[in-house]
CSV table of C-alpha atoms and ligand atoms in Angstrom, one decimal:
chain,number,residue,atom,x,y,z
A,26,MET,CA,-8.3,87.2,-14.1
A,27,TYR,CA,-7.0,84.2,-12.3
A,28,ARG,CA,-8.0,84.2,-8.7
A,29,SER,CA,-8.9,81.8,-5.9
A,30,LYS,CA,-12.0,82.5,-3.9
A,31,ILE,CA,-11.3,83.3,-0.3
A,32,LYS,CA,-13.9,80.8,0.8
A,33,ASP,CA,-12.0,78.0,-1.0
A,34,ILE,CA,-8.7,79.0,0.5
A,35,LEU,CA,-10.0,79.1,4.0
A,36,ALA,CA,-11.9,75.9,3.7
A,37,LYS,CA,-8.8,73.8,3.1
A,38,GLN,CA,-6.1,73.0,5.6
A,39,THR,CA,-3.6,73.2,2.8
A,40,PHE,CA,-0.6,75.5,3.0
A,41,ASP,CA,2.5,76.6,1.2
A,42,TYR,CA,1.3,77.0,-2.3
A,43,GLU,CA,1.0,80.0,-4.5
A,44,THR,CA,-2.2,81.6,-5.7
A,45,SER,CA,-3.9,85.0,-6.1
A,46,VAL,CA,-7.0,86.6,-4.7
A,47,ALA,CA,-9.1,89.7,-5.6
A,48,GLY,CA,-11.5,91.6,-3.4
A,49,TRP,CA,-12.1,94.8,-1.5
A,50,VAL,CA,-10.0,96.0,1.3
A,51,ARG,CA,-11.8,96.1,4.7
A,52,THR,CA,-8.9,97.4,6.7
A,53,PHE,CA,-5.1,98.0,6.4
A,54,ARG,CA,-3.2,97.9,9.6
A,55,ASN,CA,0.3,99.0,10.4
A,56,ASN,CA,1.2,99.3,6.7
A,57,ARG,CA,1.4,95.6,6.8
A,58,PHE,CA,-1.8,93.6,7.2
A,59,ILE,CA,-4.7,93.9,4.7
A,60,ALA,CA,-8.0,92.3,5.6
A,61,LEU,CA,-9.5,91.4,2.2
A,62,ASN,CA,-13.0,90.3,1.5
A,63,ASP,CA,-14.4,89.0,-1.8
A,64,GLY,CA,-18.0,88.2,-0.7
A,65,SER,CA,-17.5,84.5,-1.1
A,66,CYS,CA,-17.7,84.1,2.6
A,67,LEU,CA,-17.9,86.2,5.8
A,68,SER,CA,-14.2,85.8,6.7
A,69,ASN,CA,-11.5,88.0,5.3
A,70,ILE,CA,-8.2,86.7,4.3
A,71,GLN,CA,-5.2,88.4,5.8
A,72,ILE,CA,-2.6,89.6,3.3
A,73,VAL,CA,0.8,90.4,4.6
A,74,VAL,CA,2.7,93.0,2.6
A,75,ASP,CA,6.4,93.8,2.7
A,76,TYR,CA,6.0,97.5,3.0
A,77,GLU,CA,9.7,98.2,3.3
A,78,ASN,CA,10.2,96.9,-0.3
A,79,MET,CA,7.0,98.4,-1.7
A,80,ASP,CA,6.5,101.4,-3.8
A,81,GLU,CA,5.3,104.3,-1.5
A,82,ALA,CA,2.7,105.4,-4.0
A,83,LEU,CA,1.2,102.0,-4.2
A,84,LEU,CA,1.1,101.6,-0.5
A,85,LYS,CA,-0.9,104.8,-0.2
A,86,LYS,CA,-3.6,103.4,-2.4
A,87,ILE,CA,-4.4,100.5,-0.1
A,88,ASN,CA,-7.4,102.0,1.6
A,89,THR,CA,-10.7,100.7,2.9
A,90,GLY,CA,-13.0,100.1,0.0
A,91,ALA,CA,-10.3,99.8,-2.7
A,92,ALA,CA,-10.4,96.8,-5.0
A,93,ILE,CA,-7.1,94.9,-5.2
A,94,HIS,CA,-5.6,91.8,-6.8
A,95,ALA,CA,-2.8,90.1,-4.8
A,96,LYS,CA,-0.6,87.2,-5.5
A,97,GLY,CA,1.4,85.3,-3.0
A,98,GLN,CA,2.1,82.3,-0.8
A,99,ILE,CA,-0.7,80.8,1.4
A,100,ILE,CA,0.9,79.9,4.7
A,101,GLU,CA,-0.4,78.8,8.1
A,102,SER,CA,-0.8,81.9,10.1
A,103,GLN,CA,1.4,82.5,13.1
A,104,GLY,CA,-0.8,85.3,14.4
A,105,ARG,CA,-4.0,85.1,16.3
A,106,GLY,CA,-7.4,85.5,14.9
A,107,GLN,CA,-6.9,83.7,11.6
A,108,THR,CA,-5.7,80.3,10.4
A,109,HIS,CA,-4.4,81.3,6.9
A,110,GLU,CA,-2.6,84.2,5.5
A,111,MET,CA,-1.1,85.2,2.2
A,112,VAL,CA,2.4,86.5,2.1
A,113,CYS,CA,2.1,88.9,-0.8
A,114,THR,CA,4.6,88.9,-3.6
A,115,GLU,CA,2.7,91.1,-6.1
A,116,LEU,CA,0.0,93.6,-5.6
A,117,GLN,CA,-2.2,95.5,-8.0
A,118,VAL,CA,-4.7,98.2,-7.0
A,119,LEU,CA,-7.6,97.7,-9.4
A,120,GLY,CA,-9.8,100.5,-8.1
A,121,GLU,CA,-8.9,103.2,-5.6
A,122,SER,CA,-11.1,104.4,-2.8
A,123,ASP,CA,-10.6,107.8,-1.3
A,124,PRO,CA,-10.7,107.2,2.5
A,125,GLU,CA,-11.9,110.7,3.1
A,126,LYS,CA,-14.9,110.2,0.9
A,127,TYR,CA,-15.7,106.5,1.2
A,128,PRO,CA,-19.0,106.3,3.2
A,129,LEU,CA,-18.4,102.9,4.8
A,130,GLN,CA,-15.9,103.3,7.6
A,131,PRO,CA,-14.7,100.3,9.5
A,132,LYS,CA,-17.1,100.9,12.4
A,133,ARG,CA,-20.7,100.2,13.2
A,134,HIS,CA,-23.2,102.0,11.1
A,135,SER,CA,-27.0,102.3,11.8
A,136,MET,CA,-29.4,100.3,9.6
A,137,GLU,CA,-31.1,103.5,8.7
A,138,PHE,CA,-27.8,105.0,7.4
A,139,LEU,CA,-27.0,101.9,5.5
A,140,ARG,CA,-30.4,101.9,3.8
A,141,GLU,CA,-29.5,105.4,2.5
A,142,ILE,CA,-26.4,103.9,0.9
A,143,ALA,CA,-28.0,100.6,-0.2
A,144,HIS,CA,-25.7,100.6,-3.2
A,145,LEU,CA,-22.7,100.0,-0.9
A,146,ARG,CA,-24.2,98.1,2.0
A,147,PHE,CA,-23.4,94.7,0.3
A,148,ARG,CA,-19.9,95.4,1.5
A,149,THR,CA,-20.8,95.1,5.1
A,150,ASN,CA,-20.6,91.8,7.0
A,151,THR,CA,-24.3,92.0,7.9
A,152,PHE,CA,-25.7,92.6,4.4
A,153,ALA,CA,-23.3,90.2,2.7
A,154,SER,CA,-24.5,87.5,5.1
A,155,VAL,CA,-28.1,88.4,4.6
A,156,PHE,CA,-27.9,88.2,0.9
A,157,ARG,CA,-25.9,85.0,0.8
A,158,ILE,CA,-28.6,83.5,3.0
A,159,ARG,CA,-31.4,85.0,0.8
A,160,SER,CA,-29.8,83.4,-2.3
A,161,ASN,CA,-29.5,80.0,-0.6
A,162,ALA,CA,-33.0,80.1,0.7
A,163,ALA,CA,-34.3,80.8,-2.8
A,164,PHE,CA,-32.3,77.9,-4.1
A,165,ALA,CA,-33.7,75.7,-1.4
A,166,ILE,CA,-37.2,76.6,-2.4
A,167,HIS,CA,-36.6,75.5,-5.9
A,168,LYS,CA,-34.8,72.4,-4.8
A,169,PHE,CA,-37.7,71.5,-2.5
A,170,PHE,CA,-40.3,71.7,-5.2
A,171,ALA,CA,-38.2,70.2,-7.8
A,172,GLU,CA,-37.6,67.1,-5.6
A,173,LYS,CA,-41.4,66.8,-5.2
A,174,GLY,CA,-42.0,67.0,-8.9
A,175,PHE,CA,-43.7,70.4,-9.0
A,176,VAL,CA,-43.7,72.5,-12.2
A,177,TYR,CA,-42.2,76.0,-11.8
A,178,LEU,CA,-44.7,78.3,-13.5
A,179,HIS,CA,-44.0,81.9,-14.4
A,180,SER,CA,-47.1,83.9,-13.7
A,181,PRO,CA,-47.5,87.2,-15.5
A,182,ILE,CA,-46.2,90.4,-13.9
A,183,ILE,CA,-48.5,92.7,-15.8
A,184,THR,CA,-52.1,91.6,-15.6
A,185,GLY,CA,-55.6,92.8,-16.1
A,186,SER,CA,-56.9,90.9,-13.0
A,187,ASP,CA,-56.9,91.7,-9.4
A,188,ALA,CA,-56.3,88.4,-7.7
A,189,GLU,CA,-57.0,89.4,-4.1
A,190,GLY,CA,-59.9,91.7,-4.9
A,191,ALA,CA,-58.2,94.1,-2.6
A,192,GLY,CA,-57.7,96.9,-5.2
A,193,GLU,CA,-54.3,98.1,-4.0
A,194,MET,CA,-52.6,98.0,-7.3
A,195,PHE,CA,-50.0,99.9,-9.3
A,196,HIS,CA,-51.4,100.8,-12.7
A,197,VAL,CA,-49.4,100.1,-15.8
A,198,THR,CA,-49.9,102.4,-18.8
A,199,THR,CA,-48.1,104.0,-21.7
A,200,MET,CA,-50.6,106.8,-21.9
A,201,ASP,CA,-49.5,110.3,-21.5
A,202,LEU,CA,-50.7,111.1,-18.0
A,203,LYS,CA,-51.0,114.8,-18.8
A,204,ALA,CA,-53.4,114.1,-21.7
A,205,PRO,CA,-54.8,110.6,-21.4
A,206,ALA,CA,-57.4,109.4,-24.0
A,207,LEU,CA,-60.9,110.0,-22.7
A,208,ASN,CA,-64.2,108.4,-23.7
A,209,GLU,CA,-67.5,110.3,-24.2
A,210,ASP,CA,-68.2,110.3,-20.5
A,211,GLY,CA,-64.8,111.9,-19.8
A,212,GLU,CA,-63.4,108.8,-18.3
A,213,ILE,CA,-60.0,107.3,-19.2
A,214,ASP,CA,-60.3,105.2,-22.3
A,215,TYR,CA,-58.1,102.2,-21.7
A,216,SER,CA,-59.1,100.7,-25.1
A,217,GLN,CA,-56.6,103.2,-26.5
A,218,ASP,CA,-53.9,102.1,-24.0
A,219,PHE,CA,-51.0,99.7,-24.9
A,220,PHE,CA,-52.9,96.5,-23.9
A,221,ASN,CA,-56.3,97.9,-25.0
A,222,SER,CA,-57.5,97.4,-21.5
A,223,GLU,CA,-56.8,98.5,-17.9
A,224,THR,CA,-53.7,96.8,-16.5
A,225,ASN,CA,-51.7,96.7,-13.3
A,226,LEU,CA,-48.8,95.0,-11.7
A,227,THR,CA,-49.8,91.6,-10.2
A,228,VAL,CA,-50.6,91.4,-6.5
A,229,SER,CA,-50.4,87.6,-6.6
A,230,GLY,CA,-49.8,84.8,-9.2
A,231,GLN,CA,-52.4,82.6,-7.5
A,232,LEU,CA,-55.2,82.6,-10.0
A,233,GLU,CA,-52.8,81.8,-12.9
A,234,ALA,CA,-51.2,79.1,-10.7
A,235,GLU,CA,-54.7,77.6,-10.2
A,236,LEU,CA,-55.1,77.3,-14.0
A,237,GLY,CA,-51.7,75.5,-14.2
A,238,ALA,CA,-52.5,73.2,-11.3
A,239,LEU,CA,-55.7,72.0,-12.9
A,240,ALA,CA,-53.6,70.5,-15.7
A,241,LEU,CA,-50.2,69.9,-14.3
A,242,SER,CA,-51.4,68.8,-10.8
A,243,GLU,CA,-48.6,70.5,-8.8
A,244,VAL,CA,-47.1,73.9,-9.7
A,245,TYR,CA,-45.5,76.8,-7.9
A,246,THR,CA,-44.6,80.4,-8.8
A,247,PHE,CA,-41.8,82.3,-7.3
A,248,GLY,CA,-41.6,85.9,-8.4
A,249,PRO,CA,-42.1,89.6,-7.6
A,250,THR,CA,-45.5,90.8,-6.6
A,251,PHE,CA,-46.6,94.4,-6.0
A,252,ARG,CA,-49.0,96.1,-3.5
A,253,ALA,CA,-49.7,99.8,-3.4
A,254,GLU,CA,-50.8,99.6,0.2
A,255,ASN,CA,-49.6,102.5,2.3
A,256,SER,CA,-48.2,100.3,5.0
A,257,ASN,CA,-45.1,101.7,6.7
A,258,THR,CA,-44.2,98.7,8.8
A,259,THR,CA,-41.2,96.5,9.3
A,260,ARG,CA,-43.1,93.7,7.5
A,261,HIS,CA,-44.4,95.3,4.3
A,262,LEU,CA,-42.8,96.2,1.0
A,263,ALA,CA,-44.5,97.6,-2.1
A,264,GLU,CA,-42.5,95.1,-4.1
A,265,PHE,CA,-41.9,91.7,-2.6
A,266,TRP,CA,-41.2,88.2,-3.7
A,267,MET,CA,-43.7,85.5,-3.2
A,268,ILE,CA,-43.8,81.7,-3.5
A,269,GLU,CA,-47.2,80.3,-4.5
A,270,PRO,CA,-47.7,76.6,-4.8
A,271,GLU,CA,-51.0,75.3,-6.0
A,272,VAL,CA,-51.9,71.6,-5.8
A,273,ALA,CA,-54.8,69.7,-7.4
A,274,PHE,CA,-56.4,66.8,-5.5
A,275,CYS,CA,-55.3,68.4,-2.2
A,276,ASP,CA,-57.4,69.7,0.7
A,277,LEU,CA,-56.4,72.2,3.4
A,278,ASP,CA,-54.7,69.5,5.6
A,279,GLY,CA,-52.5,68.6,2.7
A,280,ASP,CA,-51.8,72.3,2.1
A,281,MET,CA,-50.8,72.9,5.7
A,282,ASP,CA,-48.5,69.8,5.6
A,283,LEU,CA,-46.8,71.1,2.5
A,284,ALA,CA,-46.3,74.6,3.9
A,285,GLU,CA,-44.9,73.3,7.1
A,286,GLU,CA,-42.6,70.8,5.4
A,287,MET,CA,-41.3,73.5,3.0
A,288,LEU,CA,-40.6,76.0,5.7
A,289,LYS,CA,-38.6,73.4,7.7
A,290,TYR,CA,-36.8,72.3,4.6
A,291,VAL,CA,-35.6,75.8,3.7
A,292,ILE,CA,-34.6,76.6,7.3
A,293,GLN,CA,-32.6,73.4,7.5
A,294,TYR,CA,-30.9,74.1,4.2
A,295,VAL,CA,-29.7,77.5,5.3
A,296,MET,CA,-28.6,76.0,8.7
A,297,ASP,CA,-26.5,73.5,6.8
A,298,HIS,CA,-25.1,75.8,4.2
A,299,ASN,CA,-24.7,79.2,5.9
A,300,GLN,CA,-23.2,78.3,9.3
A,301,GLU,CA,-20.7,81.1,9.4
A,302,ASP,CA,-23.3,83.7,8.3
A,303,LEU,CA,-25.8,82.5,10.9
A,304,ALA,CA,-23.3,82.6,13.7
A,305,PHE,CA,-22.4,86.1,12.8
A,306,LEU,CA,-26.0,87.2,12.5
A,307,GLU,CA,-26.8,85.6,15.8
A,308,ASN,CA,-24.1,87.6,17.5
A,309,ARG,CA,-25.3,90.8,15.7
A,310,LEU,CA,-28.8,90.3,17.1
A,311,VAL,CA,-27.5,89.7,20.7
A,312,GLU,CA,-25.5,93.0,20.4
A,313,GLU,CA,-28.5,94.9,18.9
A,314,GLU,CA,-30.9,93.6,21.6
A,315,LYS,CA,-28.6,94.7,24.4
A,316,HIS,CA,-30.1,98.1,24.0
A,317,LYS,CA,-33.6,96.8,24.5
A,318,PRO,CA,-35.4,96.1,27.7
A,319,GLN,CA,-35.2,92.4,28.8
A,320,ASN,CA,-38.9,91.7,27.9
A,321,GLU,CA,-38.4,92.8,24.3
A,322,ARG,CA,-35.4,90.6,23.7
A,323,SER,CA,-35.7,87.4,21.8
A,324,PRO,CA,-36.2,84.5,24.2
A,325,MET,CA,-33.9,82.3,22.2
A,326,LEU,CA,-30.6,82.7,20.3
A,327,LEU,CA,-31.1,82.8,16.5
A,328,ARG,CA,-29.9,79.3,15.7
A,329,GLU,CA,-31.7,77.9,18.7
A,330,LYS,CA,-34.9,79.5,17.4
A,331,LEU,CA,-34.4,78.0,13.9
A,332,ALA,CA,-33.7,74.5,15.4
A,333,PHE,CA,-36.7,74.8,17.6
A,334,CYS,CA,-38.9,75.6,14.6
A,335,ILE,CA,-37.6,72.6,12.7
A,336,GLU,CA,-38.0,70.2,15.6
A,337,ASN,CA,-41.5,71.1,16.7
A,338,ASP,CA,-44.9,70.6,15.1
A,339,PHE,CA,-46.6,73.9,14.3
A,340,GLU,CA,-49.6,74.4,16.5
A,341,ARG,CA,-52.8,74.1,14.5
A,342,LEU,CA,-56.1,75.6,15.7
A,343,THR,CA,-59.2,77.3,14.2
A,344,TYR,CA,-59.8,81.0,14.2
A,345,THR,CA,-62.8,80.3,16.5
A,346,GLU,CA,-60.5,78.7,19.1
A,347,ALA,CA,-58.0,81.5,18.7
A,348,ILE,CA,-60.7,84.1,19.4
A,349,ARG,CA,-61.6,82.3,22.6
A,350,ILE,CA,-58.0,82.4,23.7
A,351,LEU,CA,-57.6,86.1,22.8
A,352,LYS,CA,-60.8,87.1,24.4
A,353,ASN,CA,-59.7,85.6,27.7
A,354,SER,CA,-56.1,86.8,27.4
A,355,LYS,CA,-54.5,89.2,29.9
A,356,PRO,CA,-53.8,92.0,27.4
A,357,ASN,CA,-57.4,91.9,26.2
A,358,LYS,CA,-58.9,91.9,29.7
A,359,LYS,CA,-56.5,94.7,30.8
A,360,LYS,CA,-57.3,96.6,27.6
A,361,LYS,CA,-53.6,96.5,26.5
A,362,PHE,CA,-54.4,95.5,22.9
A,363,GLN,CA,-54.9,98.5,20.7
A,364,TYR,CA,-57.8,96.6,19.0
A,365,LEU,CA,-59.8,94.8,21.7
A,366,ILE,CA,-61.2,91.4,20.7
A,367,GLU,CA,-64.9,91.8,21.5
A,368,GLU,CA,-66.6,89.2,19.3
A,369,TRP,CA,-66.3,86.5,16.8
A,370,GLY,CA,-65.7,87.9,13.3
A,371,ALA,CA,-63.0,90.4,14.3
A,372,ASP,CA,-60.1,90.6,11.9
A,373,LEU,CA,-56.9,89.7,13.7
A,374,GLN,CA,-54.2,92.4,14.0
A,375,SER,CA,-50.6,91.7,14.2
A,376,GLU,CA,-50.7,92.3,18.0
A,377,HIS,CA,-53.1,89.4,18.3
A,378,GLU,CA,-51.1,87.1,16.1
A,379,ARG,CA,-48.0,87.9,18.0
A,380,TYR,CA,-49.7,87.2,21.3
A,381,LEU,CA,-50.8,83.8,20.2
A,382,VAL,CA,-47.4,82.9,18.8
A,383,GLU,CA,-45.0,84.5,21.2
A,384,LYS,CA,-46.9,84.5,24.5
A,385,HIS,CA,-49.5,81.8,24.4
A,386,PHE,CA,-48.1,78.9,22.3
A,387,LYS,CA,-44.5,80.0,22.0
A,388,LYS,CA,-44.1,78.3,18.7
A,389,PRO,CA,-45.3,78.7,15.1
A,390,VAL,CA,-49.0,78.5,14.8
A,391,ILE,CA,-51.4,77.7,11.9
A,392,LEU,CA,-54.8,79.3,12.2
A,393,THR,CA,-57.6,77.8,10.1
A,394,ASP,CA,-61.2,78.3,9.2
A,395,TYR,CA,-61.6,82.1,9.3
A,396,PRO,CA,-64.9,84.0,8.9
A,397,LYS,CA,-65.6,84.3,5.2
A,398,ASP,CA,-66.1,88.0,5.4
A,399,ILE,CA,-62.5,88.7,6.3
A,400,LYS,CA,-61.1,86.5,3.5
A,401,ALA,CA,-60.8,86.5,-0.3
A,402,PHE,CA,-63.6,85.3,-2.6
A,403,TYR,CA,-61.9,82.1,-3.8
A,404,MET,CA,-61.7,80.3,-0.5
A,405,ARG,CA,-63.8,77.2,0.0
A,406,LEU,CA,-66.9,77.6,2.1
A,407,ASN,CA,-67.3,75.3,5.1
A,408,ASP,CA,-70.6,73.5,5.8
A,409,ASP,CA,-71.4,76.0,8.6
A,410,GLY,CA,-71.9,78.6,5.9
A,411,LYS,CA,-69.9,81.3,7.7
A,412,THR,CA,-66.3,80.1,7.7
A,413,VAL,CA,-63.9,79.3,4.9
A,414,ARG,CA,-61.1,76.7,4.5
A,415,ALA,CA,-58.3,79.3,5.0
A,416,MET,CA,-55.0,79.0,6.8
A,417,ASP,CA,-52.5,81.5,7.9
A,418,ILE,CA,-49.1,80.5,9.4
A,419,LEU,CA,-47.9,82.8,12.1
A,420,PHE,CA,-44.2,83.0,13.1
A,421,PRO,CA,-42.5,84.3,16.2
A,422,GLY,CA,-41.3,87.9,15.7
A,423,ILE,CA,-42.9,88.0,12.3
A,424,GLY,CA,-46.6,87.4,12.5
A,425,GLU,CA,-48.2,86.2,9.3
A,426,ILE,CA,-45.6,84.5,7.0
A,427,VAL,CA,-47.9,82.3,4.9
A,428,GLY,CA,-51.5,82.8,3.8
A,429,GLY,CA,-53.4,80.1,1.9
A,430,SER,CA,-56.6,78.1,1.5
A,431,GLN,CA,-58.4,75.3,-0.1
A,432,ARG,CA,-60.1,76.8,-3.1
A,433,GLU,CA,-63.8,76.9,-3.8
A,434,GLU,CA,-64.1,74.3,-6.6
A,435,ARG,CA,-67.9,74.3,-6.8
A,436,LEU,CA,-69.0,76.7,-9.6
A,437,GLU,CA,-72.3,77.7,-8.1
A,438,LEU,CA,-70.9,78.6,-4.7
A,439,LEU,CA,-68.0,80.4,-6.3
A,440,GLU,CA,-70.3,82.5,-8.5
A,441,LYS,CA,-72.5,83.3,-5.6
A,442,ARG,CA,-69.6,84.5,-3.5
A,443,MET,CA,-68.3,86.6,-6.4
A,444,ASP,CA,-71.7,88.2,-6.7
A,445,GLU,CA,-71.8,89.0,-3.0
A,446,MET,CA,-68.4,90.6,-3.2
A,447,ASP,CA,-69.0,92.5,-6.4
A,448,ILE,CA,-66.3,90.7,-8.4
A,449,PRO,CA,-67.1,90.8,-12.1
A,450,LYS,CA,-67.8,87.3,-13.3
A,451,GLU,CA,-67.6,88.1,-17.0
A,452,GLU,CA,-64.0,89.4,-16.7
A,453,MET,CA,-63.1,86.3,-14.7
A,454,SER,CA,-64.6,83.9,-17.1
A,455,TRP,CA,-61.3,82.3,-17.8
A,456,TYR,CA,-60.9,81.5,-14.1
A,457,LEU,CA,-64.4,80.1,-13.8
A,458,ASP,CA,-63.7,77.8,-16.8
A,459,THR,CA,-61.6,75.6,-14.5
A,460,ARG,CA,-64.7,75.1,-12.5
A,461,ARG,CA,-66.8,74.5,-15.6
A,462,PHE,CA,-64.5,71.9,-17.1
A,463,GLY,CA,-62.9,69.2,-14.9
A,464,THR,CA,-63.0,71.0,-11.6
A,465,CYS,CA,-61.5,69.3,-8.6
A,466,GLU,CA,-60.5,69.8,-5.0
A,467,HIS,CA,-57.3,72.0,-4.9
A,468,ALA,CA,-55.4,74.2,-2.5
A,469,GLY,CA,-52.4,76.4,-2.3
A,470,PHE,CA,-50.7,79.2,-0.3
A,471,GLY,CA,-48.4,82.2,-0.6
A,472,LEU,CA,-45.2,82.5,1.3
A,473,GLY,CA,-43.8,86.0,1.7
A,474,PHE,CA,-40.1,85.3,0.9
A,475,GLY,CA,-38.9,88.5,2.6
A,476,ARG,CA,-40.6,87.6,5.8
A,477,LEU,CA,-39.0,84.1,5.8
A,478,VAL,CA,-35.6,85.7,5.2
A,479,GLN,CA,-36.3,88.0,8.1
A,480,PHE,CA,-37.1,85.1,10.3
A,481,ILE,CA,-34.0,83.2,9.3
A,482,THR,CA,-31.6,86.1,9.6
A,483,GLY,CA,-33.1,87.8,12.6
A,484,MET,CA,-33.2,91.1,10.8
A,485,GLY,CA,-35.8,93.4,12.3
A,486,ASN,CA,-36.9,95.2,9.2
A,487,ILE,CA,-37.9,93.7,5.9
A,488,ARG,CA,-36.2,96.6,4.1
A,489,ASP,CA,-32.9,95.1,5.2
A,490,VAL,CA,-33.4,91.7,3.6
A,491,ILE,CA,-34.1,92.8,0.0
A,492,PRO,CA,-31.3,94.5,-1.9
A,493,PHE,CA,-33.3,97.6,-2.9
A,494,PRO,CA,-36.6,98.0,-1.0
A,495,ARG,CA,-39.6,99.7,-2.5
A,496,THR,CA,-41.7,101.4,0.1
A,497,PRO,CA,-44.1,104.4,0.1
A,498,GLY,CA,-42.0,107.4,-0.9
A,499,ASN,CA,-38.9,105.4,-1.9
A,500,ALA,CA,-37.9,103.7,-5.2
A,501,LYS,CA,-34.3,104.8,-5.2
A,502,PHE,CA,-31.6,102.8,-7.0
B,621,4AD,O1,-51.9,86.6,2.5
B,621,4AD,P1,-51.6,87.1,1.1
B,621,4AD,O2,-52.1,88.4,0.7
B,621,4AD,O3,-52.1,85.9,0.2
B,621,4AD,C1,-52.1,85.9,-1.2
B,621,4AD,O4,-51.6,86.7,-1.9
B,621,4AD,C2,-52.7,84.6,-1.7
B,621,4AD,N1,-53.0,84.8,-3.1
B,621,4AD,C3,-51.7,83.5,-1.6
B,621,4AD,C4,-52.1,82.2,-2.1
B,621,4AD,O5,-52.9,81.5,-1.5
B,621,4AD,N2,-51.5,81.8,-3.2
B,621,4AD,O6,-50.0,87.1,0.9
B,621,4AD,C5,-49.2,85.9,1.1
B,621,4AD,C6,-48.0,86.2,2.0
B,621,4AD,C7,-48.3,86.8,3.3
B,621,4AD,O7,-48.6,85.8,4.2
B,621,4AD,C8,-47.1,87.6,3.7
B,621,4AD,O8,-46.1,86.7,4.1
B,621,4AD,C9,-46.6,88.1,2.3
B,621,4AD,O9,-47.3,87.3,1.3
B,621,4AD,N3,-47.0,89.5,2.1
B,621,4AD,C10,-46.1,90.5,2.1
B,621,4AD,N4,-44.8,90.5,2.3
B,621,4AD,C11,-44.2,91.7,2.2
B,621,4AD,N5,-44.8,92.9,1.9
B,621,4AD,C12,-46.1,92.9,1.7
B,621,4AD,N6,-46.7,94.1,1.5
B,621,4AD,C13,-46.9,91.7,1.8
B,621,4AD,N7,-48.1,91.3,1.7
B,621,4AD,C14,-48.2,90.0,1.8
B,622,MG,MG1,-52.8,87.2,4.2
């Protein structure tokens, strides 16, 4: 079907030519003005119909939600609120929409309600903007790494390894769960399962990325990862997309530089390419926050916040320094934190991370050198014997957005750590081979893509920046 995209029509100050458009009716006013949207941009195009000379039955079918194809003349609009309009000469209703039954009325709906009808929420301004931005941010990630010469590596989705050693995994099996094969001890016999071994959905592509980096030097993954943690928060999904670069001949400083540069690049890309969407989302956030008390509102407008993030260096400090700040902080002294910081070694909760970022430094923060006991086995041990070369990047309103580290490249120390943490070395022999043959300094990180999109769009809940969120109790659509 021949059609112009609404975005292209509106982008040009060209008038008095004939074309056609297709899209979904947002509103139809006074039997005369159709606001049509085709998803190519936030703006609708106004289509003016000559209702006096139009078939009554056809007119009745122009309802909110209907798909139409319209042909006509693009003219400079005389009315207010739009620059262009189409004077319609031919109109076809492609798909009707019963106004009594269509769930999306031209009014404000709650995010909760829209989540229930996630199959239709793409048709709202908010979600269309969010998903245009999500798409551009993903493209920017690939562009960033391609320009740097990284190899895009597809790590497996089904795997026999548990990268984080956290054990919160979804099993993958073709066995009949009502009558699984059992061994002599009455345990499930995975040797009779599809892969002849126990398998799960990946929690991270890092270990495989490390294998790639120790040959290709610089690689990154970008794919879905899965965690069966029962976290019902605005920052957690059971299925989320993660970007995991891994770089050989690179230490933690280089790793932090890469992460900071990448985040700024992606934010800048979206600011350059989604101006209309960002302006809309900025306004949406202001409206939403009007219902909140002053001290819970964002201190900056959305685009100010993004610009601020690009223009300023992230604050870098060690975990030990952060603990000192937190211990002496007002909320700790006044026992306002749910988890009080008593001593070195405490795991940081999101309330602590947010205090550091939002109250103390008021900018993105990179924390480094965490106690080894609260981090994964593969992180490089520091000379003090108790901290590891880890880094977490914390963002305002989000908390942890990136987690990474320099990897333990020394075989003996890695094996020792695996023993201490009960990680089976035999099963991970393939991983240890990189340390046996041509090991070298290397580092990487994982960026939670949903959290980055949340930051950029100002959406309060990670469920509203992925088309179909998977969370405890919900895998609908
Ligand atoms: O800190 P995490 O668990 O680190 C790793 O998986 C490492 N293997 C990364 C690496 O070094 N290659 O996860 C990385 C990031 C977090 O900082 C967070 O942004 C995001 O992934 N993330 C989640 N996002 C949404 N829902 C969840 N359940 C998430 N868990 C982690
Ligand atoms: Mg982490």
